[in-house]
Coordinates of C-alpha atoms (C1' of nucleotides) in Angstrom, one line a residue:
Chain W
M163 CA 23.4 52.0 20.5
G164 CA 20.8 54.4 21.9
V165 CA 17.1 54.1 22.1
K166 CA 16.6 56.6 19.4
S167 CA 18.4 54.6 16.8
L168 CA 16.3 51.6 17.8
L169 CA 13.1 53.5 17.2
M170 CA 14.2 54.7 13.8
P171 CA 16.9 52.5 12.6
K172 CA 18.6 53.9 9.6
R173 CA 20.1 50.7 8.2
K174 CA 21.0 47.2 9.1
P175 CA 18.6 47.1 12.1
E176 CA 19.2 43.3 12.1
L177 CA 22.7 44.0 13.5
L178 CA 21.2 45.0 16.7
S179 CA 23.5 44.2 19.6
P180 CA 22.6 41.5 22.1
E181 CA 22.6 44.1 24.8
A182 CA 20.2 46.4 23.0
L183 CA 18.0 43.4 22.3
R184 CA 17.8 42.6 26.0
T185 CA 17.0 46.0 27.1
H186 CA 14.9 47.4 24.3
G187 CA 13.6 44.5 22.2
D188 CA 10.1 45.7 22.6
R189 CA 10.9 49.0 20.9
L190 CA 11.6 47.3 17.7
F191 CA 9.8 44.0 17.9
L192 CA 6.5 42.5 18.8
S193 CA 6.9 40.9 22.3
H194 CA 6.1 37.3 22.9
L195 CA 6.5 36.4 19.3
S196 CA 9.4 34.9 17.4
V197 CA 10.1 33.1 14.2
D198 CA 12.3 30.1 13.7
C199 CA 13.4 28.8 10.4
V200 CA 14.3 25.2 9.5
I201 CA 16.5 25.7 6.5
F202 CA 16.9 22.6 4.4
G203 CA 19.6 22.0 1.8
F204 CA 20.8 19.0 -0.1
H205 CA 24.4 18.1 -0.7
E206 CA 26.3 14.9 -1.5
G207 CA 23.2 12.9 -1.3
Q208 CA 22.3 14.1 2.2
L209 CA 19.6 16.3 3.5
K210 CA 21.1 19.1 5.4
V211 CA 19.8 21.7 7.9
L212 CA 21.4 25.0 8.7
L213 CA 22.1 25.6 12.4
L214 CA 23.6 28.3 14.5
K215 CA 25.7 27.9 17.6
W216 CA 25.5 30.4 20.4
K217 CA 28.7 31.7 21.9
D218 CA 29.5 29.3 24.6
G219 CA 26.0 27.8 24.2
P220 CA 24.1 25.1 22.4
W221 CA 23.1 24.8 18.8
C222 CA 19.8 26.2 17.6
L223 CA 17.6 27.0 14.7
P224 CA 18.1 30.4 13.0
G225 CA 15.4 32.7 14.3
G226 CA 14.4 36.2 15.0
F227 CA 11.7 38.6 15.9
I228 CA 8.9 40.4 14.1
K229 CA 9.1 44.2 13.7
H230 CA 6.1 46.2 14.7
H231 CA 5.0 47.0 11.2
E232 CA 6.3 43.9 9.5
S233 CA 4.3 40.8 8.4
V234 CA 5.3 37.5 9.9
D235 CA 6.1 36.2 6.5
H236 CA 8.4 39.1 5.8
A237 CA 10.1 38.6 9.1
A238 CA 10.8 35.0 8.2
T239 CA 12.1 36.0 4.8
R240 CA 14.3 38.6 6.4
I241 CA 15.8 36.2 8.9
L242 CA 16.5 33.8 6.1
K243 CA 18.2 36.4 4.1
E244 CA 20.4 37.4 7.0
R245 CA 21.5 33.9 7.5
T246 CA 21.9 32.6 4.0
G247 CA 22.2 35.7 1.8
L248 CA 19.4 34.4 -0.3
D249 CA 16.0 35.8 -1.2
E250 CA 13.5 34.5 -3.6
I251 CA 13.5 31.2 -1.9
Y252 CA 10.8 28.7 -1.0
L253 CA 9.6 29.4 2.5
K254 CA 6.5 27.9 4.2
Q255 CA 4.9 28.5 7.5
F256 CA 4.1 25.1 9.1
H257 CA 3.2 25.5 12.8
A258 CA 3.1 27.8 15.8
F259 CA 4.7 26.4 18.9
G260 CA 3.0 27.8 22.0
D261 CA 3.7 25.7 25.0
P262 CA 4.7 28.0 27.9
Q263 CA 7.3 25.4 28.9
R264 CA 8.9 25.2 25.5
E265 CA 11.8 27.4 26.5
R266 CA 12.4 25.5 29.7
G267 CA 15.9 26.1 31.0
K268 CA 16.2 29.5 29.5
R269 CA 19.4 30.2 31.2
Y270 CA 21.0 31.9 28.3
K271 CA 18.7 34.8 28.2
Q272 CA 18.1 38.0 30.2
G273 CA 15.8 41.0 29.9
W274 CA 13.3 41.3 27.1
I275 CA 14.5 38.1 25.5
A276 CA 13.8 36.2 28.7
N277 CA 10.0 36.7 28.2
R278 CA 7.8 33.9 27.1
F279 CA 7.8 33.5 23.3
V280 CA 5.4 31.8 21.0
T281 CA 7.4 30.9 18.0
I282 CA 6.1 30.5 14.4
G283 CA 8.0 27.9 12.5
Y284 CA 8.9 28.2 8.8
Y285 CA 10.8 25.8 6.7
A286 CA 12.9 26.8 3.7
L287 CA 14.2 24.9 0.8
V288 CA 17.4 26.4 -0.5
E289 CA 20.1 25.4 -3.0
Y290 CA 23.1 24.3 -0.9
S291 CA 25.8 25.6 -3.2
K292 CA 24.3 29.2 -3.2
V293 CA 24.4 29.6 0.5
F294 CA 27.2 31.2 2.5
P295 CA 26.2 30.6 6.1
Q296 CA 26.6 33.7 8.3
P297 CA 26.5 33.7 12.1
D298 CA 24.8 36.6 13.7
L299 CA 25.9 38.7 16.7
L300 CA 24.6 36.2 19.1
S301 CA 26.3 33.2 17.6
S302 CA 29.7 32.0 16.8
E303 CA 29.1 29.5 14.1
C304 CA 26.6 28.8 11.4
K305 CA 26.8 25.6 9.5
W306 CA 25.1 22.8 7.7
W307 CA 24.3 19.5 9.5
D308 CA 23.1 16.2 8.2
V309 CA 19.5 16.0 9.4
A310 CA 20.3 12.5 10.6
T311 CA 23.1 13.6 12.9
V312 CA 22.0 17.0 14.2
P313 CA 23.4 17.6 17.8
D314 CA 21.2 18.4 20.8
L315 CA 19.4 21.6 20.1
I316 CA 18.2 24.3 22.6
Y317 CA 14.7 24.3 24.0
D318 CA 12.2 22.6 21.7
H319 CA 14.1 23.2 18.5
K320 CA 14.6 19.5 17.8
Q321 CA 10.9 19.1 18.0
I322 CA 10.4 22.1 15.6
M323 CA 12.9 20.6 13.2
T324 CA 11.2 17.2 13.3
T325 CA 7.8 18.7 12.7
A326 CA 9.2 20.6 9.7
L327 CA 10.6 17.5 8.3
E328 CA 7.3 15.6 8.8
T329 CA 5.4 18.4 7.1
L330 CA 7.8 18.4 4.2
R331 CA 7.5 14.6 4.0
L332 CA 3.7 14.8 3.8
S333 CA 3.8 17.6 1.3
L334 CA 5.5 15.2 -1.1
N335 CA 2.2 13.5 -1.5
D336 CA 0.7 16.4 -3.3
H337 CA 3.5 18.6 -4.3
P338 CA 6.7 18.1 -6.2
V339 CA 10.0 19.0 -4.6
G340 CA 13.4 19.7 -6.0
Y341 CA 13.4 23.0 -7.8
N342 CA 14.6 24.8 -4.7
L343 CA 17.0 22.2 -3.5
L344 CA 18.8 21.1 -6.6
P345 CA 21.0 22.9 -9.1
L346 CA 19.5 23.9 -12.4
K347 CA 20.6 20.7 -14.0
F348 CA 20.5 17.4 -12.1
T349 CA 20.4 13.7 -12.8
M350 CA 17.5 11.3 -12.1
P351 CA 19.6 9.5 -9.5
E352 CA 20.2 12.8 -7.7
L353 CA 16.5 13.6 -7.7
Q354 CA 15.7 10.1 -6.4
R355 CA 18.3 10.5 -3.7
L356 CA 16.6 13.7 -2.6
Y357 CA 13.2 12.0 -2.3
E358 CA 14.8 9.1 -0.5
T359 CA 16.5 11.2 2.0
I360 CA 13.4 13.3 2.7
L361 CA 11.3 10.2 3.1
G362 CA 13.9 8.2 4.9
Q363 CA 13.4 5.1 2.8
P364 CA 14.7 3.6 -0.5
L365 CA 12.7 3.8 -3.6
D366 CA 12.6 1.6 -6.7
R367 CA 14.7 3.2 -9.4
R368 CA 12.5 2.4 -12.4
N369 CA 9.2 3.1 -10.7
F370 CA 10.5 6.4 -9.4
Q371 CA 11.6 7.5 -12.8
K372 CA 8.3 6.5 -14.4
R373 CA 6.4 8.4 -11.7
M374 CA 8.5 11.5 -12.0
L375 CA 8.3 11.6 -15.8
A376 CA 4.5 11.1 -15.5
L377 CA 4.3 14.3 -13.5
D378 CA 5.3 16.1 -16.7
I379 CA 7.4 18.7 -15.0
L380 CA 10.8 17.5 -16.2
V381 CA 12.8 18.2 -19.3
K382 CA 15.3 15.6 -20.3
L383 CA 18.5 17.2 -21.7
K384 CA 20.8 15.8 -24.3
E385 CA 23.8 16.2 -22.0
R386 CA 25.0 13.6 -19.6
K387 CA 26.8 14.2 -16.3
T388 CA 30.4 13.1 -16.7
G389 CA 33.1 12.8 -14.2
G390 CA 31.4 10.1 -12.1
A391 CA 33.1 6.8 -11.9
H392 CA 30.4 5.0 -13.8
K393 CA 28.0 5.2 -16.6
A394 CA 27.2 8.8 -17.2
P395 CA 23.5 9.6 -16.4
F396 CA 21.4 12.1 -18.4
L397 CA 20.8 15.5 -17.0
Y398 CA 17.3 16.9 -16.5
R399 CA 15.9 20.3 -15.5
F400 CA 12.5 21.3 -14.3
D401 CA 10.0 23.0 -16.6
K402 CA 9.4 25.9 -14.4
K403 CA 5.9 26.7 -15.8
K404 CA 4.7 23.2 -15.3
Y405 CA 6.5 22.8 -12.0
D406 CA 4.8 25.9 -10.6
R407 CA 1.4 24.7 -11.9
A408 CA 1.9 21.4 -10.2
M409 CA 3.0 23.2 -7.1
K410 CA 0.0 25.4 -7.0
Q411 CA -2.8 23.1 -7.8
G412 CA -1.3 20.1 -6.2
L413 CA -0.8 16.6 -7.6
V414 CA -3.7 14.2 -8.3
G415 CA -5.0 11.8 -5.7
G416 CA -7.5 12.1 -3.1
W417 CA -11.1 13.2 -3.6
Chain Z
M1152 CA -13.1 45.6 38.2
G1153 CA -9.7 46.5 39.7
V1154 CA -6.3 45.7 38.5
K1155 CA -5.7 43.4 41.4
S1156 CA -8.4 41.1 40.4
L1157 CA -7.0 41.1 36.9
L1158 CA -3.7 40.0 38.2
M1159 CA -5.1 37.2 40.3
P1160 CA -8.5 36.3 39.0
K1161 CA -10.3 34.0 41.4
R1162 CA -12.8 32.7 38.9
K1163 CA -14.3 33.1 35.5
P1164 CA -11.5 35.3 34.3
E1165 CA -13.0 34.9 30.8
L1166 CA -15.9 37.1 31.9
L1167 CA -13.5 40.0 31.8
S1168 CA -15.3 43.2 31.0
P1169 CA -14.6 44.9 27.7
E1170 CA -13.5 48.0 29.6
A1171 CA -11.0 46.0 31.6
L1172 CA -9.7 44.3 28.5
R1173 CA -9.1 47.6 26.9
T1174 CA -7.2 49.1 29.8
H1175 CA -5.5 46.1 31.3
G1176 CA -5.4 43.3 28.7
D1177 CA -1.7 42.9 29.0
R1178 CA -1.9 42.1 32.7
L1179 CA -3.7 38.9 31.8
F1180 CA -2.8 38.1 28.3
L1181 CA 0.2 37.9 25.9
S1182 CA 0.1 41.1 23.8
H1183 CA 0.1 41.0 20.1
L1184 CA -1.3 37.4 20.0
S1185 CA -4.8 36.1 19.6
V1186 CA -6.5 32.9 18.8
D1187 CA -9.5 32.5 16.4
C1188 CA -11.6 29.4 16.1
V1189 CA -13.4 28.2 13.1
I1190 CA -16.0 25.9 14.6
F1191 CA -17.6 23.5 12.2
G1192 CA -20.8 21.6 12.8
F1193 CA -23.1 19.6 10.6
H1194 CA -26.8 19.8 10.6
E1195 CA -29.6 18.9 8.1
G1196 CA -27.1 18.0 5.4
Q1197 CA -25.3 21.4 5.7
L1198 CA -21.9 22.3 7.0
K1199 CA -22.2 25.0 9.6
V1200 CA -19.8 27.4 11.2
L1201 CA -20.4 29.2 14.5
L1202 CA -20.2 33.0 14.4
L1203 CA -20.5 35.8 16.9
K1204 CA -22.0 39.2 16.3
W1205 CA -20.6 42.2 18.1
K1206 CA -22.9 44.6 19.7
D1207 CA -23.8 47.0 16.9
G1208 CA -21.0 45.5 14.9
P1209 CA -20.1 42.9 12.3
W1210 CA -20.0 39.2 12.6
C1211 CA -16.8 37.5 13.4
L1212 CA -15.1 34.2 14.4
P1213 CA -15.1 33.4 18.1
G1214 CA -11.7 34.3 19.4
G1215 CA -9.7 35.3 22.4
F1216 CA -6.4 35.8 24.0
I1217 CA -3.6 33.7 25.5
K1218 CA -3.0 33.9 29.2
H1219 CA 0.6 34.5 30.3
H1220 CA 1.1 31.0 31.6
E1221 CA -1.2 29.2 29.3
S1222 CA -0.4 27.2 26.2
V1223 CA -1.8 28.3 22.9
D1224 CA -3.6 25.0 22.5
H1225 CA -5.1 25.5 25.9
A1226 CA -6.3 29.0 25.0
A1227 CA -8.0 27.6 21.9
T1228 CA -9.6 24.9 24.0
R1229 CA -10.8 27.4 26.6
I1230 CA -12.3 29.7 24.0
L1231 CA -14.1 26.8 22.4
K1232 CA -15.5 25.7 25.7
E1233 CA -16.7 29.2 26.5
R1234 CA -18.5 29.4 23.2
T1235 CA -19.9 25.9 22.9
G1236 CA -19.9 24.5 26.4
L1237 CA -17.9 21.5 25.0
D1238 CA -14.6 20.1 25.8
E1239 CA -12.9 17.0 24.5
I1240 CA -13.5 18.0 21.0
Y1241 CA -11.4 17.9 17.9
L1242 CA -9.3 21.0 17.6
K1243 CA -6.5 21.7 15.2
Q1244 CA -4.2 24.6 14.6
F1245 CA -3.9 25.3 11.0
H1246 CA -2.2 28.7 10.3
A1247 CA -1.0 31.9 11.9
F1248 CA -2.1 35.1 10.2
G1249 CA 0.5 37.8 10.6
D1250 CA -0.1 40.5 8.1
P1251 CA 0.1 43.9 9.9
Q1252 CA -2.8 45.1 7.7
R1253 CA -5.0 42.2 8.6
E1254 CA -7.1 44.2 11.0
R1255 CA -7.5 47.1 8.7
G1256 CA -10.3 49.4 9.7
K1257 CA -10.1 48.5 13.4
R1258 CA -12.7 51.1 14.3
Y1259 CA -14.3 48.9 16.9
K1260 CA -11.4 48.7 19.2
Q1261 CA -9.6 51.0 21.7
G1262 CA -6.8 50.6 24.1
W1263 CA -4.8 47.4 24.5
I1264 CA -7.1 45.7 22.1
A1265 CA -6.3 48.2 19.4
N1266 CA -2.7 46.9 19.2
R1267 CA -1.5 44.8 16.3
F1268 CA -2.4 41.2 16.7
V1269 CA -1.0 38.1 15.1
T1270 CA -3.8 35.5 15.3
I1271 CA -3.4 31.8 15.4
G1272 CA -6.2 29.9 13.6
Y1273 CA -7.7 26.7 14.9
Y1274 CA -10.5 24.8 13.4
A1275 CA -12.8 22.6 15.5
L1276 CA -15.2 19.8 14.6
V1277 CA -18.1 19.5 16.9
E1278 CA -21.4 17.7 17.2
Y1279 CA -24.0 20.2 16.3
S1280 CA -26.7 18.9 18.6
K1281 CA -24.5 19.1 21.6
V1282 CA -23.7 22.7 21.2
F1283 CA -25.5 25.5 22.9
P1284 CA -24.1 28.7 21.4
Q1285 CA -23.2 31.3 24.0
P1286 CA -22.4 35.0 23.2
D1287 CA -19.7 36.6 25.3
L1288 CA -19.6 40.0 26.9
L1289 CA -18.5 41.7 23.7
S1290 CA -21.2 40.1 21.5
S1291 CA -24.9 40.1 21.3
E1292 CA -25.4 36.9 19.3
C1293 CA -23.8 33.6 18.7
K1294 CA -25.2 31.3 16.1
W1295 CA -24.6 28.7 13.4
W1296 CA -24.4 29.8 9.8
D1297 CA -24.3 27.7 6.6
V1298 CA -20.7 27.9 5.4
A1299 CA -22.1 28.7 1.9
T1300 CA -24.0 31.7 3.2
V1301 CA -21.9 33.3 5.9
P1302 CA -22.3 37.1 6.0
D1303 CA -19.4 39.6 5.7
L1304 CA -17.0 39.1 8.5
I1305 CA -14.8 41.5 10.2
Y1306 CA -11.1 42.0 9.2
D1307 CA -9.7 38.9 7.6
H1308 CA -12.0 36.5 9.3
K1309 CA -13.5 35.3 6.0
Q1310 CA -10.1 34.5 4.8
I1311 CA -9.3 32.6 8.0
M1312 CA -12.5 30.7 7.6
T1313 CA -11.7 29.9 4.0
T1314 CA -8.3 28.7 4.8
A1315 CA -9.7 26.5 7.6
L1316 CA -12.1 24.9 5.1
E1317 CA -9.4 24.3 2.6
T1318 CA -7.2 22.7 5.2
L1319 CA -10.1 20.5 6.3
R1320 CA -10.8 19.6 2.7
L1321 CA -7.2 18.6 2.1
S1322 CA -7.1 16.6 5.3
L1323 CA -9.8 14.3 3.9
N1324 CA -7.1 12.9 1.6
D1325 CA -5.3 11.3 4.5
H1326 CA -7.6 11.4 7.4
P1327 CA -11.1 10.2 8.0
V1328 CA -13.7 12.7 9.3
G1329 CA -17.0 12.3 10.9
Y1330 CA -16.4 11.0 14.4
N1331 CA -16.6 14.6 15.8
L1332 CA -19.3 15.9 13.5
L1333 CA -21.9 13.2 13.5
P1334 CA -24.0 11.6 16.3
L1335 CA -22.9 8.2 17.6
K1336 CA -25.1 6.4 15.1
F1337 CA -25.5 7.6 11.6
T1338 CA -26.4 6.4 8.1
M1339 CA -24.2 6.0 5.1
P1340 CA -26.1 8.8 3.2
E1341 CA -25.5 11.1 6.2
L1342 CA -21.8 10.4 6.1
Q1343 CA -21.7 10.9 2.4
R1344 CA -23.6 14.2 2.7
L1345 CA -20.9 15.3 5.2
Y1346 CA -18.1 14.5 2.8
E1347 CA -20.0 16.2 -0.1
T1348 CA -20.6 19.4 1.8
I1349 CA -17.0 19.6 3.0
L1350 CA -15.7 18.9 -0.5
G1351 CA -18.4 21.0 -2.2
Q1352 CA -19.0 18.4 -4.8
P1353 CA -21.3 15.4 -5.3
L1354 CA -19.9 11.9 -4.9
D1355 CA -21.0 8.6 -6.4
R1356 CA -23.1 6.7 -3.8
R1357 CA -21.8 3.2 -4.5
N1358 CA -18.1 4.1 -4.8
F1359 CA -18.3 6.3 -1.7
Q1360 CA -19.7 3.4 0.3
K1361 CA -17.1 1.0 -1.0
R1362 CA -14.3 3.4 -0.2
M1363 CA -15.6 4.1 3.3
L1364 CA -16.1 0.4 4.1
A1365 CA -12.6 -0.3 2.8
L1366 CA -11.2 2.1 5.4
D1367 CA -12.2 -0.5 8.0
I1368 CA -13.3 2.1 10.5
L1369 CA -17.1 1.5 10.4
V1370 CA -19.3 -0.9 12.2
K1371 CA -22.6 -1.7 10.4
L1372 CA -25.4 -2.0 12.9
K1373 CA -28.4 -4.3 12.7
E1374 CA -30.8 -1.3 13.2
R1375 CA -32.1 0.9 10.5
K1376 CA -33.0 4.6 10.8
T1377 CA -36.7 4.8 10.6
G1378 CA -38.9 7.9 10.3
G1379 CA -37.6 9.1 7.0
A1380 CA -40.1 9.2 4.2
H1381 CA -38.4 6.4 2.3
K1382 CA -36.5 3.2 2.5
A1383 CA -34.9 2.9 5.9
P1384 CA -31.1 3.1 5.7
F1385 CA -28.9 1.1 7.9
L1386 CA -27.1 2.7 10.9
Y1387 CA -23.4 2.7 11.3
R1388 CA -21.0 3.8 14.0
F1389 CA -17.3 4.3 14.0
D1390 CA -14.9 1.8 15.5
K1391 CA -13.2 4.3 17.8
K1392 CA -9.9 2.2 18.1
K1393 CA -9.6 1.8 14.3
Y1394 CA -10.8 5.4 13.7
D1395 CA -8.1 6.8 16.0
R1396 CA -5.5 4.6 14.4
A1397 CA -6.5 5.8 10.9
M1398 CA -6.5 9.4 12.3
K1399 CA -3.0 9.0 13.7
Q1400 CA -1.1 7.2 11.0
G1401 CA -2.9 8.7 8.1
L1402 CA -4.6 6.9 5.3
V1403 CA -2.6 5.1 2.6
G1404 CA -1.6 6.8 -0.6
G1405 CA 1.5 8.7 -1.4
W1406 CA 5.0 7.5 -0.9
Chain I
dA149 C1' -55.6 -1.9 -0.3
dA150 C1' -53.2 -0.5 -4.2
dT151 C1' -50.2 2.8 -6.3
dT152 C1' -46.7 6.2 -6.5
dC153 C1' -42.4 8.2 -5.3
dA154 C1' -38.1 9.1 -3.6
dT155 C1' -34.6 6.7 -1.7
dT156 C1' -31.6 2.7 -0.3
dG157 C1' -28.9 -1.6 -1.2
dT158 C1' -26.0 -3.9 -4.0
dG159 C1' -22.0 -5.8 -8.1
dT160 C1' -19.3 -5.9 -12.1
dA161 C1' -16.6 -4.8 -16.1
dG162 C1' -13.1 -1.7 -18.0
dG163 C1' -9.6 1.4 -17.5
dA164 C1' -6.0 3.4 -15.0
dT165 C1' -2.4 3.1 -11.7
dA166 C1' 1.1 1.0 -8.7
dT167 C1' 4.3 -2.7 -8.0
dA168 C1' 7.7 -6.1 -8.7
dC169 C1' 11.3 -7.4 -11.2
dA170 C1' 16.2 -8.4 -14.9
dC171 C1' 19.5 -7.6 -18.3
dA172 C1' 22.3 -5.0 -21.4
dA173 C1' 25.2 -0.7 -22.0
dT174 C1' 28.8 2.2 -20.3
dA175 C1' 32.5 5.2 -17.9
dG176 C1' 35.9 5.1 -15.2
dT177 C1' 39.4 2.2 -12.7
dA178 C1' 42.7 -1.4 -11.9
Chain T
dT1069 C1' 41.7 -5.4 -21.5
dA1070 C1' 38.9 -6.8 -17.9
dC1071 C1' 36.4 -5.4 -14.0
dT1072 C1' 33.0 -2.9 -11.3
dA1073 C1' 29.5 -0.1 -10.0
dT1074 C1' 26.0 2.3 -12.0
dT1075 C1' 22.6 3.7 -15.5
dG1076 C1' 18.8 3.0 -19.0
dT1077 C1' 14.9 0.7 -20.1
dG1078 C1' 9.8 -2.5 -20.4
dT1079 C1' 6.5 -5.9 -19.1
dA1080 C1' 3.3 -8.7 -16.6
dT1081 C1' 0.4 -8.7 -12.4
dA1082 C1' -2.1 -7.0 -8.9
dT1083 C1' -4.6 -3.3 -7.2
dC1084 C1' -7.4 0.5 -7.2
dC1085 C1' -10.7 3.7 -9.3
dT1086 C1' -14.6 4.8 -12.1
dA1087 C1' -18.7 4.4 -14.4
dC1088 C1' -23.0 2.6 -14.3
dA1089 C1' -28.6 0.0 -13.4
dC1090 C1' -32.1 -2.3 -11.3
dA1091 C1' -34.7 -4.3 -7.6
dA1092 C1' -36.4 -3.5 -2.8
dT1093 C1' -38.6 -0.6 0.6
dG1094 C1' -41.2 2.7 3.6
dA1095 C1' -44.1 6.3 3.7
dA1096 C1' -47.5 9.1 1.6
dT1097 C1' -51.3 9.4 -1.6
dT1098 C1' -55.4 7.8 -3.8

DNA sequence: AATTCATTGTGTAGGATATACACAATAGTA
DNA sequence: TACTATTGTGTATATCCTACACAATGAATT
């Protein structure tokens, strides 16, 4: 791939070859800046995170670079779409990681990519079942991991993931969660499991339900979820209008 | 100033001339990245923010660039020290601003500095009386403004300031404030005034005091503050140990 | 010296919210 | 048909939040 096509990419510029990235990254992208995404999903009662594996290398967060005339938010959205196929998902910038030592042991990189990078972290909440993980040209695998059992990650990516999870955890204090992580219809136990796995602690069933219903963002459906081995729980869905309002103006509490 | 001295600055590299910055900024600094600081102080019952005025130009936030082997946090600390003379102050990264249009109308810049910059915002809490505002080589003035009456700011700096204030406001929900903004000894009314001006709303005197004392981070002194025109209020100080603990593990509430 | 004024110090009652906790109903399975 | 794990549901208690009023004080004024 020649330099010209890098300057004016016609299509699929994201499918830039590793070689071109090494030699001409700065033609397309802002140098010294990257974006890393912590993509959370929820499946079978477990909080999951989407990771990539480098060819013959370690696991890492899906990330990428910022084009010269692209907003950082847009870059994050683009990276997410490349990896999951999804757009219109919940994505939030949470921290910039700027320690010059953060990429210590950068043995896997050469050329432009070997420069120092400050990375801007985003976390995403996506519906597990809608995602079809796609590795990129630098990676051989892309798959979901339980947050509790993620393997060693490259550089400071574990730290980035932990910070994302902490941020998400804190955000539960003033914002609801679930719309982006659960299917359209879900049961109260499923919603509770979601909160429990984000918080890392068990919650009282009755108090949880009372609190959730008090938020006034849920609609109880007439249907029940059958097929489970026990008493069939009712299905709920979110009232999108009310959910969005709660999301925007935050939940009670505080000053 | 020659290029050589830019590559290996012996001392005061921050006193880089505007001309050298324009022509050789990338020798010293990471390109496309800047840091802007929203420096809050508190004086005479008003929340203040420290602003710079460019020579023949608009007001702006104190900011700067990141050296090649310097952490972003360190850059922020350094910029703060240059402007206020203080170190050991409370400084917190709150957001990265990455819209390519954010510096729209960049008529004041040429050369390296005219590139696109993603800026990382920090807010600082400093003790007003300890600060001696210092303009840099690019600016003619450096002074405190009431947050309520800041003038028009360059680019998106007003937006950055607003976001900083919102972040600070939200942080009151789970973290105490005051240690970095008030003198060692202070009165309950002063502390209340601080909260009120951050929150932009009046608070009930008795409930405020009850709530503050319940945090168990204050020490009531035997002395009173005399000299005021009315009944002399008691002085308090923070219990640093307990304050730090509250700061670290957050205040109650939530899940 | 007495009065005035703005401000400080202090407590309680009522309402709202959070917590702890138990038993009957049910859907599938054995 | 019985069993088992799970769901649905309410109340009593403690805790927290909110609203609210009056006496004491220190300086300034007369």
